CSV table of N, CA and C in Angstrom, one decimal:
chain,number,residue,atom,x,y,z
A,274,GLU,N,1.0,-1.2,0.0
A,274,GLU,CA,-0.1,0.1,0.1
A,274,GLU,C,0.9,1.3,0.1
A,275,ARG,N,0.3,2.5,-0.6
A,275,ARG,CA,1.2,3.2,-0.8
A,275,ARG,C,1.6,4.5,0.3
A,276,HIS,N,0.4,4.0,1.3
A,276,HIS,CA,0.9,5.1,2.7
A,276,HIS,C,1.3,4.2,3.9
A,277,GLY,N,1.2,3.0,3.6
A,277,GLY,CA,1.4,2.4,4.9
A,277,GLY,C,0.6,2.4,5.7
A,278,GLN,N,1.2,2.4,7.3
A,278,GLN,CA,0.4,2.8,8.3
A,278,GLN,C,0.1,4.1,8.5
A,279,VAL,N,0.9,5.0,8.0
A,279,VAL,CA,0.7,6.7,8.3
A,279,VAL,C,-0.6,7.1,7.3
A,280,PRO,N,-1.6,7.6,8.3
A,280,PRO,CA,-2.8,8.0,7.6
A,280,PRO,C,-2.5,9.3,6.3
A,281,PRO,N,-3.1,9.1,5.2
A,281,PRO,CA,-2.5,10.1,4.0
A,281,PRO,C,-2.6,11.4,4.5
A,282,VAL,N,-3.6,12.0,5.2
A,282,VAL,CA,-3.3,13.5,5.7
A,282,VAL,C,-2.1,13.7,6.4
A,283,ALA,N,-1.7,12.9,7.4
A,283,ALA,CA,-0.3,13.2,8.1
A,283,ALA,C,1.0,12.9,7.1
A,284,GLU,N,0.7,11.9,6.1
A,284,GLU,CA,1.6,11.8,5.2
A,284,GLU,C,1.8,13.1,4.4
A,285,TYR,N,0.8,13.8,3.9
A,285,TYR,CA,0.9,14.7,3.4
A,285,TYR,C,1.4,16.1,4.3
A,286,ALA,N,1.0,16.0,5.2
A,286,ALA,CA,1.5,17.3,6.3
A,286,ALA,C,3.0,16.9,6.5
A,287,ALA,N,3.5,15.8,6.7
A,287,ALA,CA,5.1,15.5,6.6
A,287,ALA,C,5.8,16.2,5.4
A,288,TRP,N,5.4,15.5,4.0
A,288,TRP,CA,5.8,16.3,3.0
A,288,TRP,C,5.6,17.7,2.6
A,289,ARG,N,4.6,18.2,3.2
A,289,ARG,CA,4.3,19.7,3.3
A,289,ARG,C,5.3,20.2,3.9
A,290,ASP,N,5.5,20.1,5.2
A,290,ASP,CA,6.5,20.6,5.8
A,290,ASP,C,8.2,20.5,5.3
A,291,THR,N,8.2,19.5,4.9
A,291,THR,CA,9.7,19.0,4.1
A,291,THR,C,9.9,20.3,2.9
A,292,ALA,N,8.8,20.1,2.2
A,292,ALA,CA,8.6,21.1,1.2
A,292,ALA,C,8.9,22.7,1.4
A,293,ILE,N,7.8,22.9,2.6
A,293,ILE,CA,8.3,24.1,3.0
A,293,ILE,C,9.9,24.8,3.6
A,294,PHE,N,10.5,23.7,4.5
A,294,PHE,CA,11.6,24.0,4.7
A,294,PHE,C,12.7,24.2,3.5
A,295,GLU,N,12.4,23.2,2.5
A,295,GLU,CA,13.2,23.3,1.5
A,295,GLU,C,13.1,24.3,0.6
A,296,VAL,N,11.7,24.9,0.4
A,296,VAL,CA,11.7,25.9,-0.5
A,296,VAL,C,12.2,27.7,0.3
A,297,LEU,N,12.1,27.5,1.8
A,297,LEU,CA,12.4,28.5,2.3
A,297,LEU,C,14.1,29.0,2.3
A,298,TYR,N,14.9,27.3,2.5
A,298,TYR,CA,16.1,27.8,2.1
A,298,TYR,C,16.5,27.9,0.8
A,299,SER,N,16.0,27.2,-0.1
A,299,SER,CA,16.6,27.2,-1.4
A,299,SER,C,16.1,28.5,-2.0
A,300,THR,N,15.3,29.2,-1.6
A,300,THR,CA,14.9,30.6,-2.3
A,300,THR,C,15.4,31.9,-1.4
A,301,GLY,N,15.3,31.6,-0.2
A,301,GLY,CA,15.5,32.7,0.6
A,301,GLY,C,14.6,33.7,1.1
A,302,CYS,N,13.4,33.3,0.6
A,302,CYS,CA,11.9,33.9,0.7
A,302,CYS,C,11.5,33.9,2.1
A,303,ARG,N,10.6,35.0,2.2
A,303,ARG,CA,10.0,35.5,3.5
A,303,ARG,C,8.7,34.3,3.5
A,304,VAL,N,8.4,34.2,4.8
A,304,VAL,CA,7.4,33.2,5.1
A,304,VAL,C,6.1,33.4,4.1
A,305,SER,N,5.6,34.8,4.1
A,305,SER,CA,4.6,35.2,3.5
A,305,SER,C,4.7,35.1,2.1
A,306,GLU,N,5.8,35.1,1.6
A,306,GLU,CA,5.9,35.1,0.1
A,306,GLU,C,5.7,33.6,-0.4
A,307,ILE,N,6.3,32.6,0.3
A,307,ILE,CA,5.8,31.3,0.1
A,307,ILE,C,4.5,30.9,0.3
A,308,ALA,N,3.8,31.4,1.4
A,308,ALA,CA,2.4,30.9,1.8
A,308,ALA,C,1.6,31.4,0.8
A,309,ALA,N,1.9,32.4,-0.2
A,309,ALA,CA,1.1,33.0,-1.0
A,309,ALA,C,1.3,32.1,-2.6
A,310,LEU,N,2.2,31.2,-2.4
A,310,LEU,CA,2.6,30.6,-3.7
A,310,LEU,C,1.5,30.1,-4.3
A,311,THR,N,1.3,29.6,-5.7
A,311,THR,CA,0.3,28.8,-6.1
A,311,THR,C,1.2,27.9,-7.0
A,312,TRP,N,0.5,26.7,-7.5
A,312,TRP,CA,1.1,25.9,-8.6
A,312,TRP,C,1.5,26.6,-9.7
A,313,GLY,N,0.8,27.3,-9.9
A,313,GLY,CA,1.0,28.2,-11.2
A,313,GLY,C,2.2,29.0,-11.4
A,314,ASP,N,2.9,29.2,-10.2
A,314,ASP,CA,4.1,29.9,-10.1
A,314,ASP,C,5.4,29.1,-10.0
A,315,ILE,N,5.4,27.7,-9.9
A,315,ILE,CA,6.2,27.0,-9.8
A,315,ILE,C,6.8,26.6,-11.6
A,316,ARG,N,7.9,26.8,-11.8
A,316,ARG,CA,8.4,26.2,-13.1
A,316,ARG,C,9.3,24.8,-12.7
A,317,PHE,N,8.9,23.9,-12.5
A,317,PHE,CA,9.6,22.6,-12.4
A,317,PHE,C,10.7,22.7,-13.5
A,318,GLU,N,10.5,22.7,-14.5
A,318,GLU,CA,11.7,22.4,-15.8
A,318,GLU,C,12.5,23.5,-15.8
A,319,GLN,N,12.5,24.3,-15.1
A,319,GLN,CA,13.5,25.5,-15.1
A,319,GLN,C,14.2,25.7,-13.6
A,320,GLY,N,13.3,24.9,-12.6
A,320,GLY,CA,13.8,24.9,-11.3
A,320,GLY,C,13.7,26.5,-10.5
A,321,THR,N,12.7,27.2,-11.1
A,321,THR,CA,12.4,28.6,-10.6
A,321,THR,C,10.9,28.7,-10.3
A,322,THR,N,11.1,30.0,-9.4
A,322,THR,CA,9.5,30.3,-9.1
A,322,THR,C,9.4,31.9,-9.0
A,323,VAL,N,8.5,32.7,-9.3
A,323,VAL,CA,8.1,33.7,-9.2
A,323,VAL,C,7.3,34.3,-8.0
A,324,VAL,N,8.0,35.1,-7.1
A,324,VAL,CA,7.5,35.5,-6.0
A,324,VAL,C,7.0,37.1,-6.0
A,325,GLU,N,5.9,37.2,-5.0
A,325,GLU,CA,5.6,38.8,-5.0
A,325,GLU,C,6.2,39.0,-3.5
A,326,GLY,N,7.1,39.9,-3.7
A,326,GLY,CA,7.5,40.4,-2.5
A,326,GLY,C,6.9,42.0,-1.7
A,327,LYS,N,7.8,42.5,-1.0
A,327,LYS,CA,7.3,43.6,-0.5
A,327,LYS,C,6.9,44.8,-1.5
A,328,GLY,N,5.9,45.4,-1.3
A,328,GLY,CA,5.8,46.6,-2.5
A,328,GLY,C,5.2,45.8,-3.6
A,329,ARG,N,4.5,44.8,-3.3
A,329,ARG,CA,4.1,43.9,-4.5
A,329,ARG,C,5.1,43.8,-5.7
A,330,LYS,N,6.5,43.9,-5.3
A,330,LYS,CA,7.3,43.7,-6.4
A,330,LYS,C,7.8,42.0,-6.7
A,331,GLN,N,7.8,41.8,-7.9
A,331,GLN,CA,7.8,40.4,-8.3
A,331,GLN,C,9.3,40.3,-8.6
A,332,ARG,N,9.8,38.9,-8.1
A,332,ARG,CA,11.5,38.5,-8.3
A,332,ARG,C,11.5,36.8,-8.7
A,333,LEU,N,12.2,36.7,-9.4
A,333,LEU,CA,12.5,35.2,-9.9
A,333,LEU,C,13.5,34.6,-8.8
A,334,CYS,N,12.9,33.5,-8.2
A,334,CYS,CA,13.5,32.7,-7.0
A,334,CYS,C,14.0,31.5,-7.8
A,335,VAL,N,15.5,30.8,-7.1
A,335,VAL,CA,15.7,29.2,-7.6
A,335,VAL,C,15.2,28.3,-6.5
A,336,LEU,N,14.8,27.3,-7.3
A,336,LEU,CA,14.2,26.1,-6.4
A,336,LEU,C,15.4,25.0,-6.7
A,337,GLY,N,16.0,24.6,-5.7
A,337,GLY,CA,16.9,23.6,-5.9
A,337,GLY,C,16.1,22.3,-6.1
A,338,GLU,N,17.1,21.0,-6.4
A,338,GLU,CA,16.5,20.0,-7.1
A,338,GLU,C,15.8,19.4,-5.4
A,339,PRO,N,16.1,19.5,-4.3
A,339,PRO,CA,15.5,18.9,-3.2
A,339,PRO,C,13.9,19.2,-3.2
A,340,ALA,N,14.2,20.7,-3.2
A,340,ALA,CA,12.8,21.6,-3.1
A,340,ALA,C,11.6,21.1,-4.1
A,341,CYS,N,12.2,21.0,-5.3
A,341,CYS,CA,11.3,20.5,-6.2
A,341,CYS,C,10.8,19.1,-6.0
A,342,GLU,N,11.9,18.2,-5.7
A,342,GLU,CA,11.1,16.9,-5.5
A,342,GLU,C,10.1,16.8,-4.5
A,343,ALA,N,10.4,17.5,-3.3
A,343,ALA,CA,9.5,17.5,-2.1
A,343,ALA,C,8.4,18.2,-2.7
A,344,LEU,N,8.1,19.5,-3.9
A,344,LEU,CA,7.0,19.8,-4.2
A,344,LEU,C,6.5,18.8,-5.1
A,345,ARG,N,7.0,18.2,-6.1
A,345,ARG,CA,6.5,17.3,-6.7
A,345,ARG,C,5.5,16.2,-6.1
A,346,THR,N,6.1,15.6,-4.9
A,346,THR,CA,5.4,14.4,-4.3
A,346,THR,C,4.3,15.2,-3.5
A,347,LEU,N,4.4,16.3,-2.8
A,347,LEU,CA,3.4,17.3,-2.2
A,347,LEU,C,2.0,17.2,-3.4
A,348,ARG,N,2.3,17.7,-4.3
A,348,ARG,CA,1.4,18.3,-5.4
A,348,ARG,C,0.6,16.8,-5.7
A,349,GLU,N,1.3,15.8,-5.5
A,349,GLU,CA,0.6,14.4,-6.1
A,349,GLU,C,-0.2,14.1,-4.9
A,350,LEU,N,0.2,13.9,-3.5
A,350,LEU,CA,-0.9,13.9,-2.4
A,350,LEU,C,-1.8,14.7,-1.9
A,351,ALA,N,-1.6,16.1,-2.6
A,351,ALA,CA,-2.6,17.0,-2.4
A,351,ALA,C,-3.7,16.7,-3.3
A,352,GLY,N,-3.3,16.3,-4.5
A,352,GLY,CA,-4.3,15.8,-5.6
A,352,GLY,C,-5.2,14.6,-5.3
A,353,LEU,N,-4.7,13.7,-4.6
A,353,LEU,CA,-5.3,12.5,-4.2
A,353,LEU,C,-6.2,12.8,-3.1
A,354,LEU,N,-5.9,13.8,-1.9
A,354,LEU,CA,-6.6,14.3,-0.6
A,354,LEU,C,-7.7,14.8,-1.3
A,355,TRP,N,-7.4,16.2,-2.0
A,355,TRP,CA,-8.2,17.0,-2.4
A,355,TRP,C,-8.3,17.4,-3.7
A,356,PRO,N,-9.2,16.8,-4.4
A,356,PRO,CA,-9.3,17.1,-6.1
A,356,PRO,C,-9.3,18.5,-6.5
A,357,GLY,N,-8.5,19.0,-7.1
A,357,GLY,CA,-8.3,20.2,-7.6
A,357,GLY,C,-7.4,21.1,-7.1
A,358,SER,N,-6.8,20.3,-5.7
A,358,SER,CA,-5.5,21.3,-5.2
A,358,SER,C,-4.3,21.4,-5.8
A,359,GLU,N,-4.2,20.4,-6.8
A,359,GLU,CA,-2.9,20.5,-7.6
A,359,GLU,C,-3.2,21.1,-8.9
A,360,GLU,N,-4.0,22.0,-9.0
A,360,GLU,CA,-4.2,22.9,-10.3
A,360,GLU,C,-3.5,24.2,-10.2
A,361,ALA,N,-3.4,24.9,-11.3
A,361,ALA,CA,-2.3,26.0,-11.1
A,361,ALA,C,-2.8,27.1,-10.4
A,362,ARG,N,-3.9,27.3,-10.2
A,362,ARG,CA,-4.6,28.3,-9.1
A,362,ARG,C,-4.5,28.2,-7.6
A,363,ALA,N,-4.5,26.9,-7.4
A,363,ALA,CA,-4.4,26.2,-6.0
A,363,ALA,C,-3.2,26.7,-5.2
A,364,CYS,N,-3.2,27.1,-3.9
A,364,CYS,CA,-2.0,27.0,-3.2
A,364,CYS,C,-1.3,25.9,-3.2
A,365,LEU,N,0.1,26.4,-3.0
A,365,LEU,CA,0.9,25.2,-2.8
A,365,LEU,C,0.8,24.3,-1.2
A,366,PHE,N,0.7,25.2,-0.2
A,366,PHE,CA,0.9,24.5,1.2
A,366,PHE,C,-0.4,24.8,1.7
A,367,LEU,N,-1.2,23.4,2.0
A,367,LEU,CA,-2.5,23.2,2.7
A,367,LEU,C,-2.7,23.0,4.1
A,368,ASN,N,-3.5,23.1,4.8
A,368,ASN,CA,-3.4,22.6,6.1
A,368,ASN,C,-4.3,21.2,6.1
A,369,GLN,N,-4.6,20.8,7.2
A,369,GLN,CA,-5.4,19.3,7.0
A,369,GLN,C,-6.6,19.4,6.6
A,370,ARG,N,-7.4,20.5,6.5
A,370,ARG,CA,-8.4,20.5,5.6
A,370,ARG,C,-8.6,20.8,4.5
A,371,GLY,N,-7.3,21.1,3.8
A,371,GLY,CA,-7.4,21.4,2.4
A,371,GLY,C,-7.5,23.1,2.3
A,372,GLY,N,-7.3,23.7,3.2
A,372,GLY,CA,-7.4,25.4,3.1
A,372,GLY,C,-5.9,25.8,3.0
A,373,PRO,N,-5.7,27.0,2.5
A,373,PRO,CA,-4.5,27.6,2.5
A,373,PRO,C,-3.7,27.6,4.2
A,374,LEU,N,-2.3,27.4,4.1
A,374,LEU,CA,-1.6,27.5,5.2
A,374,LEU,C,-1.4,28.8,5.4
A,375,THR,N,-1.4,29.3,6.8
A,375,THR,CA,-1.0,30.7,7.1
A,375,THR,C,0.5,30.8,7.4
A,376,THR,N,0.8,32.1,7.5
A,376,THR,CA,2.2,32.6,7.5
A,376,THR,C,2.6,31.7,9.3
A,377,ARG,N,1.4,32.2,10.1
A,377,ARG,CA,1.3,31.5,11.7
A,377,ARG,C,1.2,30.3,11.8
A,378,SER,N,0.7,29.5,10.9
A,378,SER,CA,0.8,28.1,11.0
A,378,SER,C,2.2,27.3,10.4
A,379,ILE,N,2.7,28.3,9.6
A,379,ILE,CA,4.2,27.8,9.1
A,379,ILE,C,5.0,27.8,10.4
A,380,GLU,N,4.9,29.0,11.1
A,380,GLU,CA,6.0,29.2,12.3
A,380,GLU,C,5.8,28.0,13.2
A,381,LEU,N,4.3,28.0,13.6
A,381,LEU,CA,4.3,26.8,14.7
A,381,LEU,C,4.4,25.6,14.2
A,382,GLN,N,4.5,25.3,13.1
A,382,GLN,CA,4.8,23.8,12.6
A,382,GLN,C,6.2,23.7,12.7
A,383,MET,N,7.0,24.9,12.7
A,383,MET,CA,8.4,24.7,12.4
A,383,MET,C,8.9,24.6,14.0
A,384,LYS,N,8.3,25.0,15.0
A,384,LYS,CA,8.3,25.0,16.4
A,384,LYS,C,8.3,23.3,16.8
A,385,VAL,N,7.3,22.8,16.2
A,385,VAL,CA,7.1,21.3,16.3
A,385,VAL,C,8.5,20.6,16.1
A,386,TRP,N,8.7,21.0,14.6
A,386,TRP,CA,9.8,20.2,14.4
A,386,TRP,C,11.2,20.4,15.1
A,387,LEU,N,11.4,21.5,15.6
A,387,LEU,CA,12.5,21.9,16.4
A,387,LEU,C,12.3,21.3,17.4
A,388,ARG,N,11.1,21.2,18.4
A,388,ARG,CA,11.2,20.5,19.5
A,388,ARG,C,11.5,19.0,19.3
A,389,ALA,N,10.7,18.6,18.4
A,389,ALA,CA,11.3,17.0,17.9
A,389,ALA,C,12.5,16.8,17.9
A,390,ALA,N,13.0,17.6,17.3
A,390,ALA,CA,14.9,17.4,16.6
A,390,ALA,C,15.7,17.7,17.9
A,391,GLY,N,14.9,18.6,19.2
A,391,GLY,CA,15.9,19.0,20.3
A,391,GLY,C,16.6,20.1,20.0
A,392,LEU,N,16.0,20.9,18.7
A,392,LEU,CA,16.9,22.4,18.5
A,392,LEU,C,16.4,23.4,19.1
A,393,PRO,N,16.9,24.4,19.1
A,393,PRO,CA,16.9,25.7,20.0
A,393,PRO,C,15.4,26.4,19.4
A,394,PRO,N,14.3,26.5,20.4
A,394,PRO,CA,13.2,26.9,20.0
A,394,PRO,C,13.3,28.4,19.2
A,395,GLU,N,14.2,29.0,19.8
A,395,GLU,CA,14.4,30.6,18.7
A,395,GLU,C,14.5,30.4,17.5
A,396,LEU,N,14.9,29.6,16.9
A,396,LEU,CA,14.9,29.3,15.4
A,396,LEU,C,13.7,29.5,14.8
A,397,THR,N,13.8,30.5,13.5
A,397,THR,CA,12.4,30.6,13.0
A,397,THR,C,12.6,30.5,11.5
A,398,PRO,N,11.6,30.5,10.6
A,398,PRO,CA,11.7,30.5,9.2
A,398,PRO,C,12.3,31.6,8.7
A,399,HIS,N,12.5,32.7,9.4
A,399,HIS,CA,13.1,33.8,8.9
A,399,HIS,C,14.9,33.5,9.1
A,400,LYS,N,15.0,32.6,9.9
A,400,LYS,CA,16.6,32.3,10.2
A,400,LYS,C,17.1,31.3,8.8
A,401,LEU,N,16.1,30.8,8.2
A,401,LEU,CA,16.4,30.3,7.2
A,401,LEU,C,16.9,31.2,6.0
A,402,ARG,N,16.1,32.1,5.8
A,402,ARG,CA,16.5,33.4,4.9
A,402,ARG,C,17.9,33.9,5.4
A,403,HIS,N,18.2,34.3,6.5
A,403,HIS,CA,19.3,34.5,6.9
A,403,HIS,C,20.5,33.5,6.5
A,404,SER,N,20.1,32.3,6.8
A,404,SER,CA,21.0,31.3,6.4
A,404,SER,C,21.4,31.3,4.9
A,405,PHE,N,20.4,31.4,3.9
A,405,PHE,CA,20.5,31.6,2.5
A,405,PHE,C,21.4,32.6,2.2
A,406,ALA,N,21.0,33.6,2.8
A,406,ALA,CA,22.0,34.8,2.3
A,406,ALA,C,23.5,34.7,3.0
A,407,THR,N,23.4,34.2,3.9
A,407,THR,CA,25.1,34.0,4.8
A,407,THR,C,25.9,33.1,3.9
A,408,HIS,N,25.2,31.8,3.4
A,408,HIS,CA,25.8,30.9,3.0
A,408,HIS,C,26.2,31.1,1.4
A,409,LEU,N,25.1,32.2,0.8
A,409,LEU,CA,25.9,32.6,-0.4
A,409,LEU,C,26.9,33.4,-0.3
A,410,LEU,N,26.9,34.3,0.7
A,410,LEU,CA,28.2,35.3,1.0
A,410,LEU,C,29.4,34.6,1.1
A,411,ASP,N,29.4,33.4,2.0
A,411,ASP,CA,30.6,32.9,2.6
A,411,ASP,C,31.0,32.0,1.3
A,412,ALA,N,30.0,31.7,0.2
A,412,ALA,CA,30.9,30.8,-0.9
A,412,ALA,C,31.1,32.1,-2.0
A,413,GLY,N,30.9,33.3,-1.9
A,413,GLY,CA,31.5,34.2,-2.5
A,413,GLY,C,30.7,35.0,-3.6
A,414,ALA,N,29.6,35.1,-3.5
A,414,ALA,CA,28.5,35.6,-4.0
A,414,ALA,C,28.6,37.1,-3.6
A,415,ASP,N,28.3,37.8,-4.5
A,415,ASP,CA,28.6,39.4,-4.4
A,415,ASP,C,27.4,39.9,-4.0
A,416,LEU,N,27.6,41.0,-2.9
A,416,LEU,CA,26.4,41.7,-2.2
A,416,LEU,C,25.3,42.1,-2.9
A,417,ARG,N,25.4,42.7,-4.4
A,417,ARG,CA,24.3,43.1,-5.1
A,417,ARG,C,23.4,42.0,-5.7
A,418,SER,N,24.1,40.8,-5.8
A,418,SER,CA,23.2,39.7,-6.2
A,418,SER,C,22.6,39.0,-5.1
A,419,VAL,N,23.0,38.8,-4.1
A,419,VAL,CA,22.1,38.5,-2.6
A,419,VAL,C,21.0,39.6,-2.6
A,420,GLN,N,21.5,40.7,-2.8
A,420,GLN,CA,20.2,41.8,-2.5
A,420,GLN,C,19.3,41.5,-3.4
A,421,GLU,N,19.4,41.2,-4.7
A,421,GLU,CA,18.4,40.8,-5.8
A,421,GLU,C,17.6,39.3,-5.4
A,422,LEU,N,18.3,38.6,-4.9
A,422,LEU,CA,17.7,37.1,-4.7
A,422,LEU,C,16.7,37.4,-3.4
A,423,LEU,N,17.1,38.3,-2.4
A,423,LEU,CA,16.3,38.2,-1.4
A,423,LEU,C,15.2,39.4,-1.4
A,424,GLY,N,15.3,40.2,-2.6
A,424,GLY,CA,14.3,41.3,-2.7
A,424,GLY,C,14.3,42.4,-1.9
A,425,HIS,N,15.5,42.9,-1.5
A,425,HIS,CA,15.7,44.2,-1.1
A,425,HIS,C,15.8,45.2,-1.8
A,426,ALA,N,15.3,46.5,-1.4
A,426,ALA,CA,15.4,47.8,-2.1
A,426,ALA,C,16.4,48.2,-1.6
A,427,SER,N,17.1,48.3,-0.7
A,427,SER,CA,18.2,48.8,-0.3
A,427,SER,C,19.4,47.8,0.1
A,428,LEU,N,20.8,48.3,-0.5
A,428,LEU,CA,21.8,47.4,-0.1
A,428,LEU,C,22.1,47.3,1.3
A,429,SER,N,21.7,48.5,2.0
A,429,SER,CA,22.0,48.5,3.4
A,429,SER,C,21.4,47.5,4.2
A,430,THR,N,20.1,47.1,3.7
A,430,THR,CA,19.6,46.2,4.4
A,430,THR,C,20.1,44.7,4.4
A,431,THR,N,20.8,44.6,3.0
A,431,THR,CA,21.4,43.2,2.5
A,431,THR,C,22.8,43.2,3.6
A,432,GLN,N,23.3,44.2,3.9
A,432,GLN,CA,24.4,44.6,4.3
A,432,GLN,C,24.5,44.1,6.1
A,433,ILE,N,23.3,43.5,6.5
A,433,ILE,CA,22.9,43.2,7.8
A,433,ILE,C,23.4,41.7,7.9
A,434,TYR,N,23.3,41.0,6.6
A,434,TYR,CA,24.1,39.7,6.5
A,434,TYR,C,25.2,39.6,6.5
A,435,THR,N,26.2,40.5,6.5
A,435,THR,CA,27.5,40.5,6.1
A,435,THR,C,28.3,40.2,7.2
A,436,HIS,N,27.6,40.9,8.6
A,436,HIS,CA,28.6,40.5,9.9
A,436,HIS,C,28.7,39.3,10.0
A,437,VAL,N,27.8,38.4,9.7
A,437,VAL,CA,28.1,36.8,10.0
A,437,VAL,C,29.4,36.4,9.3
A,438,SER,N,29.5,36.8,8.0
A,438,SER,CA,30.4,36.3,7.1
A,438,SER,C,31.7,37.0,7.5
A,439,ILE,N,31.7,38.0,7.8
A,439,ILE,CA,33.0,38.8,8.2
A,439,ILE,C,33.5,37.8,9.7
A,440,ALA,N,32.5,37.5,10.6
A,440,ALA,CA,33.0,36.9,11.7
A,440,ALA,C,33.7,35.7,11.4
A,441,ARG,N,32.9,35.0,10.4
A,441,ARG,CA,33.3,33.8,10.0
A,441,ARG,C,35.1,33.7,9.4
A,442,LEU,N,35.1,34.8,8.6
A,442,LEU,CA,36.4,35.1,8.1
A,442,LEU,C,37.4,35.4,9.0
A,443,LYS,N,37.3,36.1,9.8
A,443,LYS,CA,38.1,36.4,11.3
A,443,LYS,C,38.6,35.2,12.0
């Protein structure tokens, strides 16, 4: 049997959370940006998505292969549970009743996984955005590129992320 001993909704929720964390880290997006994504926003063949950031500005984000794999499985499971939920206009991330997941729900669900993994509860989805930026800077990406990827209007906002990289260099 496809689902084994795990109820289909629980299997969906586990894949959903996996996909959320992969997409957050892969794109460097804000939680509100990924909560608003629909299947029509995802370009699996290119490994990209377009998100609408602050000030209704759109930007292109890269989706790594682990994020794409998790999303493909998620879409398949969603379609089995809630027919129509895999269509282009449907939200990516759904709650256990098939409705759109809120940013608050994403934050709370991360706390559940942090507790289960014995990790510090002060970690947040926004910390994945910081990790995305810091890892890019540590790998040699220039500040302007990171600014574009994060959707920052001002370079000074992006520079907040450089203190971690400078500390690592020292």
